Rosetta silent file (secondary structure, phi, psi, omega in degrees, C-alpha in Angstrom):
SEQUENCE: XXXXXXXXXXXXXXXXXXXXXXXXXXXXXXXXXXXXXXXXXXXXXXXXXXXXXXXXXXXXXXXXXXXXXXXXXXXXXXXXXXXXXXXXXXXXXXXXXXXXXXXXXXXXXXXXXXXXXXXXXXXXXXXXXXXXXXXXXXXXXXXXXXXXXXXXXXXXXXXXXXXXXXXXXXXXXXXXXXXXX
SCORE:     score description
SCORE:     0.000 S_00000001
   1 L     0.000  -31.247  172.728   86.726  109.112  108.583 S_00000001
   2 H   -73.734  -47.451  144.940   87.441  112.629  109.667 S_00000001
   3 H   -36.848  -38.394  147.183   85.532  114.049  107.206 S_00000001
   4 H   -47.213  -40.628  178.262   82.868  111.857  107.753 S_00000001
   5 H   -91.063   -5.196  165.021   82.454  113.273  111.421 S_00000001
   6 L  -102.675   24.073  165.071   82.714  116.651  110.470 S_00000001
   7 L   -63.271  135.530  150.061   79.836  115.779  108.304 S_00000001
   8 L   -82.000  144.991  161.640   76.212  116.669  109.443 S_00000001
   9 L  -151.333  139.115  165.761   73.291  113.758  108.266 S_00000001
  10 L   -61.688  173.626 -132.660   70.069  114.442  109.109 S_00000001
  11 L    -6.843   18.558 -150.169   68.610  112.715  112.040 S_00000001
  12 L  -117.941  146.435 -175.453   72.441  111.859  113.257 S_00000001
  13 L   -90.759  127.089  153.699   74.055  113.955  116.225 S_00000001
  14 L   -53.081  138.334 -140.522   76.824  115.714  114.755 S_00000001
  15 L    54.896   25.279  158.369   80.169  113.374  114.206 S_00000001
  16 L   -99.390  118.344  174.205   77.878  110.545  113.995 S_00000001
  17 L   -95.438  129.043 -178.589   78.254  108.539  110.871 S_00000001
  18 L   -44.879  124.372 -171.639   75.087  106.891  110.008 S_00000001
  19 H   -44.888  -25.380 -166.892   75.832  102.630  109.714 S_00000001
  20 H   -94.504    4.425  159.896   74.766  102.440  106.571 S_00000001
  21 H  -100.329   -5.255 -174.619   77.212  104.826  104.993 S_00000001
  22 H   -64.998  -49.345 -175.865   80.435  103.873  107.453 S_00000001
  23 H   -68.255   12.645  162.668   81.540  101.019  104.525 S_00000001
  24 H   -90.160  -61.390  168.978   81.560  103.601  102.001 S_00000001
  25 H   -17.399  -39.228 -163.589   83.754  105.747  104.309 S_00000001
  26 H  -101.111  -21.298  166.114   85.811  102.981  104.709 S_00000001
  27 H   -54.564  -42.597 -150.551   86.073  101.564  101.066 S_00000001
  28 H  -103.174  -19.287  142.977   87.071  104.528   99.710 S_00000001
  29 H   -27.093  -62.672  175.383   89.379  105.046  102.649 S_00000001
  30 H   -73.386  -44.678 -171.118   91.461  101.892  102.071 S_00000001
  31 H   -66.407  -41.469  159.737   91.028  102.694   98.166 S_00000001
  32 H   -46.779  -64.119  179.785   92.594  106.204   98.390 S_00000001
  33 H   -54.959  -49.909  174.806   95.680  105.364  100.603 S_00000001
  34 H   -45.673  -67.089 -168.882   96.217  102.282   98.409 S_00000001
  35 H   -72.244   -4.663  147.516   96.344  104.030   95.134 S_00000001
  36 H   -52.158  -75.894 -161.033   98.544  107.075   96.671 S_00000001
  37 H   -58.177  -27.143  173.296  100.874  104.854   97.794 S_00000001
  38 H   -86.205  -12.154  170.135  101.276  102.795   94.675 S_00000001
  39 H   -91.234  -41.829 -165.514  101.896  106.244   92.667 S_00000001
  40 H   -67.770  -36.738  178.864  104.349  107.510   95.567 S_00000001
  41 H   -82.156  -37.256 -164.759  106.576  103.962   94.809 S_00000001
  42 H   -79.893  -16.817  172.215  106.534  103.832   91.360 S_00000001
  43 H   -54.415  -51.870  163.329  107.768  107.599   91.569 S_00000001
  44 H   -61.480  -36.429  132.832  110.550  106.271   93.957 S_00000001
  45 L   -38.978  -14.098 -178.730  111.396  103.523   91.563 S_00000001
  46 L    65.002   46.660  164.959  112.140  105.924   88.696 S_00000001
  47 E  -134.489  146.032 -167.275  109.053  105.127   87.619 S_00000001
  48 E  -125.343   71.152  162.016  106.417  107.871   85.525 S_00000001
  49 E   -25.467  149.854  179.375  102.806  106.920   85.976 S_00000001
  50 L   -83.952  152.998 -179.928  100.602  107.365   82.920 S_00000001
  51 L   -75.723   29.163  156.093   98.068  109.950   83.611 S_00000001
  52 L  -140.906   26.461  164.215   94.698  107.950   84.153 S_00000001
  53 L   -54.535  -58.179  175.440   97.238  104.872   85.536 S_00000001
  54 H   -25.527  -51.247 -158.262   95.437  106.105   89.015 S_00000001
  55 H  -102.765   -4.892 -168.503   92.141  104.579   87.724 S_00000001
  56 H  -120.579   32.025  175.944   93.401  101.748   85.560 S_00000001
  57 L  -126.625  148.346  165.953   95.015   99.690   88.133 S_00000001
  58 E   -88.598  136.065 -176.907   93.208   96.781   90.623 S_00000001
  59 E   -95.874  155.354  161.313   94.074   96.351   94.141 S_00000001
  60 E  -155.735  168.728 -170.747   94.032   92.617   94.842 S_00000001
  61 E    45.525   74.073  167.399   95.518   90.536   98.169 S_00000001
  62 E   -79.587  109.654  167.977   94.765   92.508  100.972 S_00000001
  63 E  -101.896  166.170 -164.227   96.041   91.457  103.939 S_00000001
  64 E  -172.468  148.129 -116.840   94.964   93.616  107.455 S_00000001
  65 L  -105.412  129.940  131.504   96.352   93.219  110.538 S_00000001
  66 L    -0.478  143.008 -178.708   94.868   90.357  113.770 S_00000001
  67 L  -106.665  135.200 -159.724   92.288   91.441  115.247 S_00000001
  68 L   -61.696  121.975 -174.425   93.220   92.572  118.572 S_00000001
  69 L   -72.333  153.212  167.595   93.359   89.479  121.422 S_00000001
  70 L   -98.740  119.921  174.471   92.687   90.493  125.586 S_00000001
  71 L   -60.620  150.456 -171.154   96.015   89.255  126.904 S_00000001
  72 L   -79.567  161.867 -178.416   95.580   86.221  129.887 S_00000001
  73 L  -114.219  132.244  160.869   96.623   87.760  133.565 S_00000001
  74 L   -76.556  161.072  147.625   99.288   85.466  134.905 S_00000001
  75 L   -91.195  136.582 -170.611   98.928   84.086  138.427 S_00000001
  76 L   -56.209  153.906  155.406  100.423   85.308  141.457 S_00000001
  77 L  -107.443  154.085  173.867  102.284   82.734  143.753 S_00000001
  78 L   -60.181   57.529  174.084  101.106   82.867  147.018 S_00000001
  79 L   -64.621  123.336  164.932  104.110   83.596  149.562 S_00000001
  80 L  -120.838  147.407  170.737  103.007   82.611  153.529 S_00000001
  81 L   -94.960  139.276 -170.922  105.438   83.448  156.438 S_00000001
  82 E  -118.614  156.812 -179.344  106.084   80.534  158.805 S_00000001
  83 E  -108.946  143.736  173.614  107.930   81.505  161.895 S_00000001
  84 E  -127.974  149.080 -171.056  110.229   79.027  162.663 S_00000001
  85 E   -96.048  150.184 -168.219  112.197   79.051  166.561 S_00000001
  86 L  -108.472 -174.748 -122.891  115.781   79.252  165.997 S_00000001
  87 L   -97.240  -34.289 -176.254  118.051   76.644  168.364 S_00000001
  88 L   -87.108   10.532 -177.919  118.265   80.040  171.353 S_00000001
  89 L    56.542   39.439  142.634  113.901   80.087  170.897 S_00000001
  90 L   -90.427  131.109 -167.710  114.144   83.316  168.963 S_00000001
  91 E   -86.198   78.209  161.318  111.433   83.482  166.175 S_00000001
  92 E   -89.242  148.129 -160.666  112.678   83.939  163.065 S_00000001
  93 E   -91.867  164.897  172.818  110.383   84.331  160.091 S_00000001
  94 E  -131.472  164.387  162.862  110.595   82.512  157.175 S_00000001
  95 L   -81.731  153.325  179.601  109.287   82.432  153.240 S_00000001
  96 L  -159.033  117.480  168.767  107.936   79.268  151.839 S_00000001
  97 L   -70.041  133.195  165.117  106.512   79.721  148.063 S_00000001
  98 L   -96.779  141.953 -171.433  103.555   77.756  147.652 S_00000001
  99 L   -74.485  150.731 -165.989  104.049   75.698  144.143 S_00000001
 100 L  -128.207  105.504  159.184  101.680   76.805  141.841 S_00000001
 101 L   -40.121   87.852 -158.290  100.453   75.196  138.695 S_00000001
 102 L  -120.697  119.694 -162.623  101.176   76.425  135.838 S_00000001
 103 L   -62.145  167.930 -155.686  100.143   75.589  132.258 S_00000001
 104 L  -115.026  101.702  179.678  102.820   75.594  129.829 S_00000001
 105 L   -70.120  132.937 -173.349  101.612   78.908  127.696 S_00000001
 106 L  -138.336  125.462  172.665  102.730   78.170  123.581 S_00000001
 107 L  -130.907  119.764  179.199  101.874   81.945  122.443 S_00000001
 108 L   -72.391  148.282  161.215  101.158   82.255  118.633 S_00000001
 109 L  -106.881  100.434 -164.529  101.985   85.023  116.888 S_00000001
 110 L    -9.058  139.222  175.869   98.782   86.630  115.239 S_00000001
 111 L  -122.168  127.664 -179.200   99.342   85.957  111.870 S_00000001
 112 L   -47.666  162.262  164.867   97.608   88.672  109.226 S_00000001
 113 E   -90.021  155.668  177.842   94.514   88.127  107.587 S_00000001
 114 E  -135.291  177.210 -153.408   94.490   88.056  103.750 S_00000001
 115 E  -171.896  139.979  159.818   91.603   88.688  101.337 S_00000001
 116 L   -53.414  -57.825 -174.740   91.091   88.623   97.626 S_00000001
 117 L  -147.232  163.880 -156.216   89.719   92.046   97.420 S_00000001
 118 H   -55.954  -44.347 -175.504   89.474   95.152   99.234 S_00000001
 119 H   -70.502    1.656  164.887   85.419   94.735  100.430 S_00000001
 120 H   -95.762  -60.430  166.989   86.309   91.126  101.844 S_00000001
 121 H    -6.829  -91.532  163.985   89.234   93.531  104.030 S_00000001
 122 L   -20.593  -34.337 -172.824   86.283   95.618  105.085 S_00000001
 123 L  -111.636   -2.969  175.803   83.530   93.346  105.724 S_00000001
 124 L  -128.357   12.993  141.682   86.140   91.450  108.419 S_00000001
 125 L   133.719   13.381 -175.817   86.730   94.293  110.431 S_00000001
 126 L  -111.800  168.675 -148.121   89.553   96.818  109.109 S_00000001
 127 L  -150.925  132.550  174.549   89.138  100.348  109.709 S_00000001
 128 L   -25.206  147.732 -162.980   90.960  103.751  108.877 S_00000001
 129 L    69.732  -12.167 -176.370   93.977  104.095  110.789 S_00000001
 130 L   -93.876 -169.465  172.484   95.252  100.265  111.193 S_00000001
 131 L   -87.296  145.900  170.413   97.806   98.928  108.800 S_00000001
 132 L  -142.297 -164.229  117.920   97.055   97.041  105.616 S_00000001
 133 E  -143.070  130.772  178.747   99.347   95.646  102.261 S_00000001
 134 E  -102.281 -179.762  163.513   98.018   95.217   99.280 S_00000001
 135 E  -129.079  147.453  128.016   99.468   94.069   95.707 S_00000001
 136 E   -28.945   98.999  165.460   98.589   96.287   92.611 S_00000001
 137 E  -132.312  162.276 -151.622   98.117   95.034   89.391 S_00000001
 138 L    44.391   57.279  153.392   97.918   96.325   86.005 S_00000001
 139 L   -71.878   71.356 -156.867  100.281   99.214   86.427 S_00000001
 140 L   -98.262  137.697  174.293  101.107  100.999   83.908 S_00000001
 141 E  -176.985 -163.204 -171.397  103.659  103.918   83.494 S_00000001
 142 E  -123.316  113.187  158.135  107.322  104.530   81.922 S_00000001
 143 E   -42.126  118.730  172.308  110.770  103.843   83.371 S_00000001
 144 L   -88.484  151.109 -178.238  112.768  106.966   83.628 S_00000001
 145 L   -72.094  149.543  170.541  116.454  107.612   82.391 S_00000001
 146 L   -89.292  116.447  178.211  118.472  108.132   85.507 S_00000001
 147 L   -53.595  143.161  149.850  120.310  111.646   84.681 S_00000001
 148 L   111.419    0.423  168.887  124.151  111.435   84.951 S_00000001
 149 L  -156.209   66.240  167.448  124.669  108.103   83.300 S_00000001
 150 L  -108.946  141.961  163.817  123.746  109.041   79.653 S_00000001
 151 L   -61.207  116.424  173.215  127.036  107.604   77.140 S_00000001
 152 H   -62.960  -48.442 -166.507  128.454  109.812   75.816 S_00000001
 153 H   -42.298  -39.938 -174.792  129.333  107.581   72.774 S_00000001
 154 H  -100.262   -0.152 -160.994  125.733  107.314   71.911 S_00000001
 155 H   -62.258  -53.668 -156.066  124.185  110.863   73.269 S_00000001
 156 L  -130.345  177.819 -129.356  124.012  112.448   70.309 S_00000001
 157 L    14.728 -153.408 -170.489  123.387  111.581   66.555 S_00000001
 158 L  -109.829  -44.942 -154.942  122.050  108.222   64.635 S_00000001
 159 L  -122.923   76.714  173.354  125.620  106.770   64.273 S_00000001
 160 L    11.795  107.125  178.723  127.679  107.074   67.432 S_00000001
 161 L  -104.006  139.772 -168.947  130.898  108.913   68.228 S_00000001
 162 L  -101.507   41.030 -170.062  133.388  107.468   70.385 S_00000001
 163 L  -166.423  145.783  173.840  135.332  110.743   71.275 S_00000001
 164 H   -58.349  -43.538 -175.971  134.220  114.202   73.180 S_00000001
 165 H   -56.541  -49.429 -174.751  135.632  115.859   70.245 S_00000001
 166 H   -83.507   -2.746  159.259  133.353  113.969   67.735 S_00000001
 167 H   -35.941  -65.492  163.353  131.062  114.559   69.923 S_00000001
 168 H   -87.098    1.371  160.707  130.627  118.735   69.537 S_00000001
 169 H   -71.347  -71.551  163.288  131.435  117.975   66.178 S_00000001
 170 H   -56.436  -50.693 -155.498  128.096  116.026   65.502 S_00000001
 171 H   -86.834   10.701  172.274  125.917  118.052   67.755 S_00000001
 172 H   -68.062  -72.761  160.352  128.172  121.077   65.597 S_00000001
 173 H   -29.185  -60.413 -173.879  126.770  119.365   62.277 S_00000001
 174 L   -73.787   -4.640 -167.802  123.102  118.625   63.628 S_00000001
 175 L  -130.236   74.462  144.365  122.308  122.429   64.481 S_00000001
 176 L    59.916   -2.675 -150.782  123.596  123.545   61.073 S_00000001
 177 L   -79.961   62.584  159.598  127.049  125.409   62.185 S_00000001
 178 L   117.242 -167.457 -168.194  129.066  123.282   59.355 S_00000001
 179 L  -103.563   23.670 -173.287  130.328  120.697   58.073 S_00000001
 180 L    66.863   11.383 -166.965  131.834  119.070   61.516 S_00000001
 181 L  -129.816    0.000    0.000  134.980  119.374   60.943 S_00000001
């Protein structure tokens, strides 16, 4: 959206986005952050997007935040001071609450909205800046080896070595220096 308001349109005040271009603003808003965020986890996962994995995956189940409620104002109780004469006629005051009705308040807790797809999100009200979670699907990319826990037994040749020794021995053998022994 901030690029949209540092936008000029003709017959528009500058930082005025025209109406009929704000749900592009805001589609491709929600579509950008989404598809960012799903490369930034599978990266964090030990995971290696494919390179055009950005463009080959579908957002679907969008969920977006309550739409914000005006909270109720409780009611005050009323306190009036009654003077009451004490037994020597001095006039002390006193408090007396007046009872108040009060409904028995049950307060839900907003529960998100969810949506099929991102333009049903969009079309009910969410807007750059709020919160959203989506799910991802058809994600494709490669699991990475974690360095520091390759076996030695199996690191190097076709037919295993169970020893350090046979180890530099084989990779002696695969880069020509001899006969491994």
């Amino acid at each position: 959206m901030m690029d949209a308001k540092q936008q000029r349109f003709q017959g528009f005040r500058p930082g005025t986005i025209p109406p009929h271009i704000e749900p592009t603003y805001r589609a491709f808003a929600m579509d950008e952050v989404a598809r960012e965020a799903t490369l930034e986890a599978m990266e964090q996962n030990g995971m290696r997007p494919f390179e055009n994995a950005r463009d080959d995956f579908t957002i679907v189940d969008v969920s977006i935040p309550p739409l914000a409620t005006k909270k109720k104002k409780k009611k005050k109780k009323n306190k009036k001071k009654k003077n009451k004469k004490n037994k020597d006629e001095e006039v002390v005051p006193e408090v007396v609450a007046e009872a108040v009705e009060e409904e028995a308040v049950v307060e839900e807790v907003p529960q998100w909205r969810s949506f099929e797809t991102m333009k049903e999100a969009i079309d009910a009200g969410w807007k750059p800046g709020q919160s959203f979670s989506f799910r991802a699907k058809d994600v494709k990319g490669q699991q990475l080896k974690e360095q520091g826990k390759v076996d030695p037994t199996t690191a190097l040749g076709q037919r295993g070595s169970a020893t350090l020794q046979d180890n530099i021995a084989e990779a002696a053998r695969l880069a020509g220096g001899g006969n491994g022994n």
